[in-house]
């Protein structure tokens, strides 16, 4: 086991501190939690990609209805399989940290809600979003009528240019007036 | 080496590009032209768009670089070359590579030693980096890759001049470059890029294209940040690490959501305030008197009277804060009125007075500052135009980590959606509005009766306890002695439940019902507190009457002492009387302090006992009796209790109010409160995790933050009023406390000004306190308040106007955007 496996290099640590909203302790804690998910024989912690189902075992992400979307959005792997390396993990924690700006949070929230990755929130995206929020099980979901009504209302409120979808700037405009967004869009290790 | 590695590559497209370059080279010459060419190239490149995969090469180089750094920090140059080589070897596109060779060759051939140009280039590189970053689009990889390679080439091959040979002008430009780099790096944090991209950009902007034969110049992050910034960041990190109970609160957040956690965060904040108050009273009042003042037993006020000596050590008496506890630094009466004590000449009475004023001032400042901060953060909270969108996008609490809470949250969100849809679809069915109105009026009437009843009960009990006091406390049972406190605590416990039951008559929306409930509990506590204070005032008056009598008796007693020695000389030798035997006046200030301390203690005990019985015992019963009971205890009647956020917050606020009220007369109160909050934190954290279940209706905590702060401010104001009244109007006792002998307590300020400050100071002060000056000043402040209020009103109106304009613009935009389709429809 080389030094990379057991601790972060100081230069990297200061660079991470510069580039994320996390404090030094948070970065070290993130490294510790990340290393716990590594398989035993892996020595180089930073560049190894942890597969998505291992990340989803983290208690902070396990019960989140958007956990898979979160992994896919922050993953930079070529195969878009939602696997995260340490850089991606830090990106995730930084966007969800307490001191992240509204712009960063709303940007990533938009990408998380964009289920089909087409750059806008269309009807299908919004339907999937509502299903995620209501738990997706039979007795807690909405009837098709209610769903249609709900999505019509949302598009009425947020879709300024009436193209049937919510794009990033419309989304950011809606979110910027909300008092709860910044405090609820938080994950802390 | 680099040339050879790419010599096998050839391409027509390249030739064309190179020909172009050579052509341009021939046409232009000199530094300016080269700059233009560089700019043109950069413009081309900046038009090129990029994807994340373009950074693969940089990534490869960087990762190799990273490993190299881990091994040996000194080998920067080697790393660059390795990385560069590695990247190039990896590259698949031949065209760019060849172009890079061409560029490199051109650079080498056009060596120009001017330093100024290099710095300009440095600046331009920063600009180019910025341009690259600014124009993020999708596009070809070609131009960007070649640009990257060019940079690597340039950086490893360019010959640069040492900084000593830079002229001031060029240094200036270098400084500008540095500033731009700093700004760029600071902005990197807020960009929604993957970490790879950010790291590479950081590397790029940190590098300066300079190196001499010894080694490459490389900026490091350390050089860009002055020492004090690094210190500041370390200090921030340290401060975050110092915050107590962070893990506990995080656990509660993940189990119960943010509204329950907000109570604990509020508790922690209160703990911080109380620590400061404790520091003030302990450090500036209690410790000086204990260390430098006269010791126990030296003067009458510091000694237990002979009559009480026998019982002074009893636990019952001590628990009641009588006996030795009463004659100690814990209470007002112990302090002597010496102007200066000890070798430090510590002005004890002045310090006592200023600490009392300072605690109030500090509390005001902290509460108002927090309110202002909350108001800024929450922004415009009551906008109703995005109801559904907010419910959709912001309702999930990402801190939840517990499956059960998540299920509850799902259910609550679903209910929320369904309700909102129903409200939107149909208007409220107004059946039986008269019945509802009647029921609401009835409910309010019942509540008023409750409040009046509780007020009268407290008054009655306090009068009774005064009667008991006259008879002497020993003749009565424990209950009768502690009647007042027990009654107040029990009322505080049972009346809210009563209000809860009454509110079911009213049939309000849960959020509105919660607000009514909070309002009623607030009125209850306030009424109780003020009745208590009125009763206390009566007692103070009684004690003052007593004092007059005692004073008279003392003169008689002294006269009798002297009579006994048959001396005509009034300067007879002083008769030594033991301090314990001197007749003592009733010290009303200590009495007030004791009352508050007893109240706080009994309140705390009641809270803890209710917690244990109401939550813990209930949970235990439900859990263990469930399988031998007729109906399902867990789902049915008792079930597990939920954590009552609003009730607990109110209790906390009122306790703090009592501390503020009594802190002047009992300096031990902040210390007691710190202990109490500390224990509360652990006890309630344990109780919440062990006995409570997550709430079914999960309300947002955000709207309530400023509401609780506003209540705290009101309580602060209301609780400092009685203390201020007593300070200003009632003369202090003649034989106890730091102000004994003075006409009013605030006379100590006057005295200090006269004796401790130079003469002109007191003259200035007397001019300043002249009513002719003070009244215009007050008038000026009133005018300022009026002016500020009218400007704020006008700002609000301007705000509303702007909102309307925004709506109008949106409508117009909708029409304009729909215009083509409507035109199409016509056609």
PDB file of C-alpha atoms in Angstrom, chain A:
ATOM      1  CA  UNK A   1       0.000   0.000   0.000  1.00  0.00           C
ATOM      2  CA  UNK A   2       1.534   3.255  -1.094  1.00  0.00           C
ATOM      3  CA  UNK A   3       0.923   6.642   0.420  1.00  0.00           C
ATOM      4  CA  UNK A   4      -1.886   7.387  -1.983  1.00  0.00           C
ATOM      5  CA  UNK A   5      -4.067   4.722  -0.535  1.00  0.00           C
ATOM      6  CA  UNK A   6      -3.885   5.761   3.082  1.00  0.00           C
ATOM      7  CA  UNK A   7      -3.901   9.515   2.844  1.00  0.00           C
ATOM      8  CA  UNK A   8      -4.326  12.371   0.448  1.00  0.00           C
ATOM      9  CA  UNK A   9      -1.341  14.280  -0.812  1.00  0.00           C
ATOM     10  CA  UNK A  10      -1.107  17.803   0.617  1.00  0.00           C
ATOM     11  CA  UNK A  11      -0.855  19.474  -2.738  1.00  0.00           C
ATOM     12  CA  UNK A  12      -3.979  17.714  -3.944  1.00  0.00           C
ATOM     13  CA  UNK A  13      -5.715  18.620  -0.707  1.00  0.00           C
ATOM     14  CA  UNK A  14      -5.088  22.307  -1.153  1.00  0.00           C
ATOM     15  CA  UNK A  15      -6.158  22.118  -4.773  1.00  0.00           C
ATOM     16  CA  UNK A  16      -9.384  20.392  -3.788  1.00  0.00           C
ATOM     17  CA  UNK A  17      -9.966  23.015  -1.136  1.00  0.00           C
ATOM     18  CA  UNK A  18      -9.541  25.667  -3.771  1.00  0.00           C
ATOM     19  CA  UNK A  19     -11.851  24.063  -6.271  1.00  0.00           C
ATOM     20  CA  UNK A  20     -14.712  22.859  -4.076  1.00  0.00           C
ATOM     21  CA  UNK A  21     -16.866  24.306  -1.358  1.00  0.00           C
ATOM     22  CA  UNK A  22     -15.682  21.731   1.152  1.00  0.00           C
ATOM     23  CA  UNK A  23     -13.476  22.320   4.138  1.00  0.00           C
ATOM     24  CA  UNK A  24     -10.328  20.339   4.767  1.00  0.00           C
ATOM     25  CA  UNK A  25     -12.025  18.055   7.289  1.00  0.00           C
ATOM     26  CA  UNK A  26     -14.863  17.377   4.906  1.00  0.00           C
ATOM     27  CA  UNK A  27     -12.464  16.418   2.132  1.00  0.00           C
ATOM     28  CA  UNK A  28     -10.552  14.100   4.426  1.00  0.00           C
ATOM     29  CA  UNK A  29     -13.755  12.546   5.674  1.00  0.00           C
ATOM     30  CA  UNK A  30     -14.904  12.090   2.093  1.00  0.00           C
ATOM     31  CA  UNK A  31     -11.631  10.387   1.296  1.00  0.00           C
ATOM     32  CA  UNK A  32     -12.049   8.088   4.266  1.00  0.00           C
ATOM     33  CA  UNK A  33     -15.595   7.120   3.308  1.00  0.00           C
ATOM     34  CA  UNK A  34     -14.562   6.680  -0.303  1.00  0.00           C
ATOM     35  CA  UNK A  35     -11.682   4.403   0.668  1.00  0.00           C
ATOM     36  CA  UNK A  36     -14.043   2.239   2.667  1.00  0.00           C
ATOM     37  CA  UNK A  37     -15.929   1.467  -0.503  1.00  0.00           C
ATOM     38  CA  UNK A  38     -12.794   0.478  -2.391  1.00  0.00           C
ATOM     39  CA  UNK A  39     -12.094  -3.225  -2.876  1.00  0.00           C
ATOM     40  CA  UNK A  40      -9.270  -4.499  -0.718  1.00  0.00           C
ATOM     41  CA  UNK A  41      -6.638  -4.980  -3.346  1.00  0.00           C
ATOM     42  CA  UNK A  42      -6.965  -1.544  -4.907  1.00  0.00           C
ATOM     43  CA  UNK A  43      -4.056   0.692  -3.917  1.00  0.00           C
ATOM     44  CA  UNK A  44      -4.628   3.868  -5.867  1.00  0.00           C
ATOM     45  CA  UNK A  45      -7.681   5.382  -4.271  1.00  0.00           C
ATOM     46  CA  UNK A  46      -8.090   8.457  -6.328  1.00  0.00           C
ATOM     47  CA  UNK A  47      -8.519   7.159  -9.807  1.00  0.00           C
ATOM     48  CA  UNK A  48     -10.422   3.967  -9.127  1.00  0.00           C
ATOM     49  CA  UNK A  49     -14.028   4.033 -10.235  1.00  0.00           C
ATOM     50  CA  UNK A  50     -16.516   2.669  -7.763  1.00  0.00           C
ATOM     51  CA  UNK A  51     -19.542   1.142  -9.467  1.00  0.00           C
ATOM     52  CA  UNK A  52     -22.931   2.688  -8.935  1.00  0.00           C
ATOM     53  CA  UNK A  53     -24.472  -0.030  -6.774  1.00  0.00           C
ATOM     54  CA  UNK A  54     -21.630   0.336  -4.280  1.00  0.00           C
ATOM     55  CA  UNK A  55     -22.138   4.089  -4.068  1.00  0.00           C
ATOM     56  CA  UNK A  56     -25.850   3.587  -3.535  1.00  0.00           C
ATOM     57  CA  UNK A  57     -25.074   1.610  -0.401  1.00  0.00           C
ATOM     58  CA  UNK A  58     -24.033   4.816   1.352  1.00  0.00           C
ATOM     59  CA  UNK A  59     -26.706   5.591   3.946  1.00  0.00           C
ATOM     60  CA  UNK A  60     -26.905   9.192   2.783  1.00  0.00           C
ATOM     61  CA  UNK A  61     -27.908   8.123  -0.700  1.00  0.00           C
ATOM     62  CA  UNK A  62     -29.758   4.913  -0.024  1.00  0.00           C
ATOM     63  CA  UNK A  63     -33.179   6.342   0.661  1.00  0.00           C
ATOM     64  CA  UNK A  64     -32.984   9.180  -1.783  1.00  0.00           C
ATOM     65  CA  UNK A  65     -35.412   8.737  -4.682  1.00  0.00           C
ATOM     66  CA  UNK A  66     -32.957  10.436  -7.018  1.00  0.00           C
ATOM     67  CA  UNK A  67     -29.884   8.450  -6.062  1.00  0.00           C
ATOM     68  CA  UNK A  68     -29.355   6.845  -9.437  1.00  0.00           C
ATOM     69  CA  UNK A  69     -29.786  10.121 -11.259  1.00  0.00           C
ATOM     70  CA  UNK A  70     -27.303  11.768  -8.897  1.00  0.00           C
ATOM     71  CA  UNK A  71     -24.698   9.117  -9.631  1.00  0.00           C
ATOM     72  CA  UNK A  72     -25.252   9.368 -13.351  1.00  0.00           C
ATOM     73  CA  UNK A  73     -25.045  13.155 -13.377  1.00  0.00           C
ATOM     74  CA  UNK A  74     -21.801  13.355 -11.447  1.00  0.00           C
ATOM     75  CA  UNK A  75     -20.176  10.422 -13.131  1.00  0.00           C
ATOM     76  CA  UNK A  76     -17.523  11.205 -15.707  1.00  0.00           C
ATOM     77  CA  UNK A  77     -17.014   7.655 -16.860  1.00  0.00           C
ATOM     78  CA  UNK A  78     -17.008   6.911 -20.545  1.00  0.00           C
ATOM     79  CA  UNK A  79     -19.689   4.309 -20.330  1.00  0.00           C
ATOM     80  CA  UNK A  80     -22.151   6.541 -18.466  1.00  0.00           C
ATOM     81  CA  UNK A  81     -22.769   3.777 -16.015  1.00  0.00           C
ATOM     82  CA  UNK A  82     -22.913   6.010 -12.976  1.00  0.00           C
ATOM     83  CA  UNK A  83     -19.596   4.910 -11.514  1.00  0.00           C
ATOM     84  CA  UNK A  84     -17.755   7.575  -9.556  1.00  0.00           C
ATOM     85  CA  UNK A  85     -14.094   8.134  -8.941  1.00  0.00           C
ATOM     86  CA  UNK A  86     -12.880  10.311  -6.114  1.00  0.00           C
ATOM     87  CA  UNK A  87     -13.004  13.505  -8.161  1.00  0.00           C
ATOM     88  CA  UNK A  88     -16.637  12.877  -9.029  1.00  0.00           C
ATOM     89  CA  UNK A  89     -17.390  12.083  -5.437  1.00  0.00           C
ATOM     90  CA  UNK A  90     -15.923  15.391  -4.329  1.00  0.00           C
ATOM     91  CA  UNK A  91     -17.891  17.189  -7.004  1.00  0.00           C
ATOM     92  CA  UNK A  92     -21.024  15.599  -5.660  1.00  0.00           C
ATOM     93  CA  UNK A  93     -20.303  16.576  -2.080  1.00  0.00           C
ATOM     94  CA  UNK A  94     -19.300  20.072  -3.073  1.00  0.00           C
ATOM     95  CA  UNK A  95     -22.506  20.711  -5.003  1.00  0.00           C
ATOM     96  CA  UNK A  96     -24.552  19.385  -2.081  1.00  0.00           C
ATOM     97  CA  UNK A  97     -22.561  21.133   0.621  1.00  0.00           C
ATOM     98  CA  UNK A  98     -23.781  23.890   2.858  1.00  0.00           C
ATOM     99  CA  UNK A  99     -21.722  26.645   1.296  1.00  0.00           C
ATOM    100  CA  UNK A 100     -22.388  25.887  -2.362  1.00  0.00           C
ATOM    101  CA  UNK A 101     -23.983  28.721  -4.264  1.00  0.00           C
ATOM    102  CA  UNK A 102     -27.524  28.724  -5.559  1.00  0.00           C
ATOM    103  CA  UNK A 103     -26.251  28.671  -9.141  1.00  0.00           C
ATOM    104  CA  UNK A 104     -24.313  25.476  -8.669  1.00  0.00           C
ATOM    105  CA  UNK A 105     -27.142  23.777  -6.843  1.00  0.00           C
ATOM    106  CA  UNK A 106     -29.779  24.775  -9.349  1.00  0.00           C
ATOM    107  CA  UNK A 107     -27.542  23.726 -12.234  1.00  0.00           C
ATOM    108  CA  UNK A 108     -27.052  20.274 -10.822  1.00  0.00           C
ATOM    109  CA  UNK A 109     -30.656  19.958  -9.697  1.00  0.00           C
ATOM    110  CA  UNK A 110     -31.722  20.627 -13.249  1.00  0.00           C
ATOM    111  CA  UNK A 111     -29.432  17.931 -14.554  1.00  0.00           C
ATOM    112  CA  UNK A 112     -30.648  15.473 -11.950  1.00  0.00           C
ATOM    113  CA  UNK A 113     -34.282  16.080 -12.817  1.00  0.00           C
ATOM    114  CA  UNK A 114     -33.572  15.782 -16.524  1.00  0.00           C
ATOM    115  CA  UNK A 115     -34.135  12.062 -16.746  1.00  0.00           C
ATOM    116  CA  UNK A 116     -33.645  11.744 -20.467  1.00  0.00           C
ATOM    117  CA  UNK A 117     -30.591  14.062 -20.577  1.00  0.00           C
ATOM    118  CA  UNK A 118     -31.954  16.165 -23.376  1.00  0.00           C
ATOM    119  CA  UNK A 119     -31.231  19.515 -21.717  1.00  0.00           C
ATOM    120  CA  UNK A 120     -34.844  20.362 -20.935  1.00  0.00           C
ATOM    121  CA  UNK A 121     -37.524  19.082 -18.569  1.00  0.00           C
ATOM    122  CA  UNK A 122     -40.302  17.742 -20.756  1.00  0.00           C
ATOM    123  CA  UNK A 123     -43.539  16.063 -19.777  1.00  0.00           C
ATOM    124  CA  UNK A 124     -41.935  12.637 -19.410  1.00  0.00           C
ATOM    125  CA  UNK A 125     -39.234  14.057 -17.155  1.00  0.00           C
ATOM    126  CA  UNK A 126     -41.809  15.752 -14.963  1.00  0.00           C
ATOM    127  CA  UNK A 127     -43.919  12.608 -14.788  1.00  0.00           C
ATOM    128  CA  UNK A 128     -40.945  10.532 -13.729  1.00  0.00           C
ATOM    129  CA  UNK A 129     -40.086  13.226 -11.200  1.00  0.00           C
ATOM    130  CA  UNK A 130     -43.521  13.084  -9.628  1.00  0.00           C
ATOM    131  CA  UNK A 131     -43.409   9.311  -9.490  1.00  0.00           C
ATOM    132  CA  UNK A 132     -40.061   9.433  -7.741  1.00  0.00           C
ATOM    133  CA  UNK A 133     -41.351  11.944  -5.223  1.00  0.00           C
ATOM    134  CA  UNK A 134     -44.445  10.007  -4.344  1.00  0.00           C
ATOM    135  CA  UNK A 135     -42.577   6.823  -3.701  1.00  0.00           C
ATOM    136  CA  UNK A 136     -43.595   5.020  -6.795  1.00  0.00           C
ATOM    137  CA  UNK A 137     -45.648   2.407  -4.985  1.00  0.00           C
ATOM    138  CA  UNK A 138     -49.233   1.734  -5.832  1.00  0.00           C
ATOM    139  CA  UNK A 139     -51.094   3.319  -2.988  1.00  0.00           C
ATOM    140  CA  UNK A 140     -49.159   6.551  -2.876  1.00  0.00           C
ATOM    141  CA  UNK A 141     -49.030   7.507  -6.496  1.00  0.00           C
ATOM    142  CA  UNK A 142     -51.334   9.900  -8.274  1.00  0.00           C
ATOM    143  CA  UNK A 143     -54.040   8.982 -10.753  1.00  0.00           C
ATOM    144  CA  UNK A 144     -53.345   9.806 -14.399  1.00  0.00           C
ATOM    145  CA  UNK A 145     -55.844  12.654 -14.205  1.00  0.00           C
ATOM    146  CA  UNK A 146     -54.164  14.173 -11.197  1.00  0.00           C
ATOM    147  CA  UNK A 147     -50.791  13.713 -12.837  1.00  0.00           C
ATOM    148  CA  UNK A 148     -51.898  15.548 -15.956  1.00  0.00           C
ATOM    149  CA  UNK A 149     -53.420  18.339 -13.902  1.00  0.00           C
ATOM    150  CA  UNK A 150     -50.262  18.673 -11.831  1.00  0.00           C
ATOM    151  CA  UNK A 151     -47.933  18.811 -14.801  1.00  0.00           C
ATOM    152  CA  UNK A 152     -50.170  21.271 -16.581  1.00  0.00           C
ATOM    153  CA  UNK A 153     -50.028  23.511 -13.544  1.00  0.00           C
ATOM    154  CA  UNK A 154     -46.272  23.268 -13.306  1.00  0.00           C
ATOM    155  CA  UNK A 155     -45.751  24.077 -16.946  1.00  0.00           C
ATOM    156  CA  UNK A 156     -48.189  26.948 -16.607  1.00  0.00           C
ATOM    157  CA  UNK A 157     -46.093  28.401 -13.808  1.00  0.00           C
ATOM    158  CA  UNK A 158     -42.586  27.790 -15.027  1.00  0.00           C
ATOM    159  CA  UNK A 159     -42.623  27.552 -18.802  1.00  0.00           C
ATOM    160  CA  UNK A 160     -42.190  31.127 -19.873  1.00  0.00           C
ATOM    161  CA  UNK A 161     -41.667  30.611 -23.567  1.00  0.00           C
ATOM    162  CA  UNK A 162     -44.447  28.074 -23.830  1.00  0.00           C
ATOM    163  CA  UNK A 163     -42.507  25.452 -25.658  1.00  0.00           C
ATOM    164  CA  UNK A 164     -43.868  22.702 -23.454  1.00  0.00           C
ATOM    165  CA  UNK A 165     -40.607  22.161 -21.623  1.00  0.00           C
ATOM    166  CA  UNK A 166     -38.729  23.850 -18.793  1.00  0.00           C
ATOM    167  CA  UNK A 167     -35.210  24.805 -19.772  1.00  0.00           C
ATOM    168  CA  UNK A 168     -32.309  25.672 -17.492  1.00  0.00           C
ATOM    169  CA  UNK A 169     -32.887  29.399 -17.225  1.00  0.00           C
ATOM    170  CA  UNK A 170     -36.608  28.996 -16.521  1.00  0.00           C
ATOM    171  CA  UNK A 171     -35.755  26.407 -13.892  1.00  0.00           C
ATOM    172  CA  UNK A 172     -33.190  28.675 -12.288  1.00  0.00           C
ATOM    173  CA  UNK A 173     -35.664  31.539 -12.272  1.00  0.00           C
ATOM    174  CA  UNK A 174     -38.253  29.431 -10.454  1.00  0.00           C
ATOM    175  CA  UNK A 175     -35.760  28.041  -7.978  1.00  0.00           C
ATOM    176  CA  UNK A 176     -34.140  31.360  -7.145  1.00  0.00           C
ATOM    177  CA  UNK A 177     -37.319  32.616  -5.482  1.00  0.00           C
ATOM    178  CA  UNK A 178     -37.768  29.531  -3.353  1.00  0.00           C
ATOM    179  CA  UNK A 179     -36.815  29.877   0.322  1.00  0.00           C
ATOM    180  CA  UNK A 180     -36.452  26.143   0.945  1.00  0.00           C
ATOM    181  CA  UNK A 181     -34.320  25.006  -1.924  1.00  0.00           C
ATOM    182  CA  UNK A 182     -30.880  25.783  -0.610  1.00  0.00           C
ATOM    183  CA  UNK A 183     -31.537  24.304   2.789  1.00  0.00           C
ATOM    184  CA  UNK A 184     -33.129  21.093   1.552  1.00  0.00           C
ATOM    185  CA  UNK A 185     -30.689  20.417  -1.309  1.00  0.00           C
ATOM    186  CA  UNK A 186     -27.989  19.299   1.075  1.00  0.00           C
ATOM    187  CA  UNK A 187     -26.102  16.089   1.700  1.00  0.00           C
ATOM    188  CA  UNK A 188     -23.615  15.907   4.543  1.00  0.00           C
ATOM    189  CA  UNK A 189     -21.386  12.921   5.229  1.00  0.00           C
TER     190      UNK A 189
END
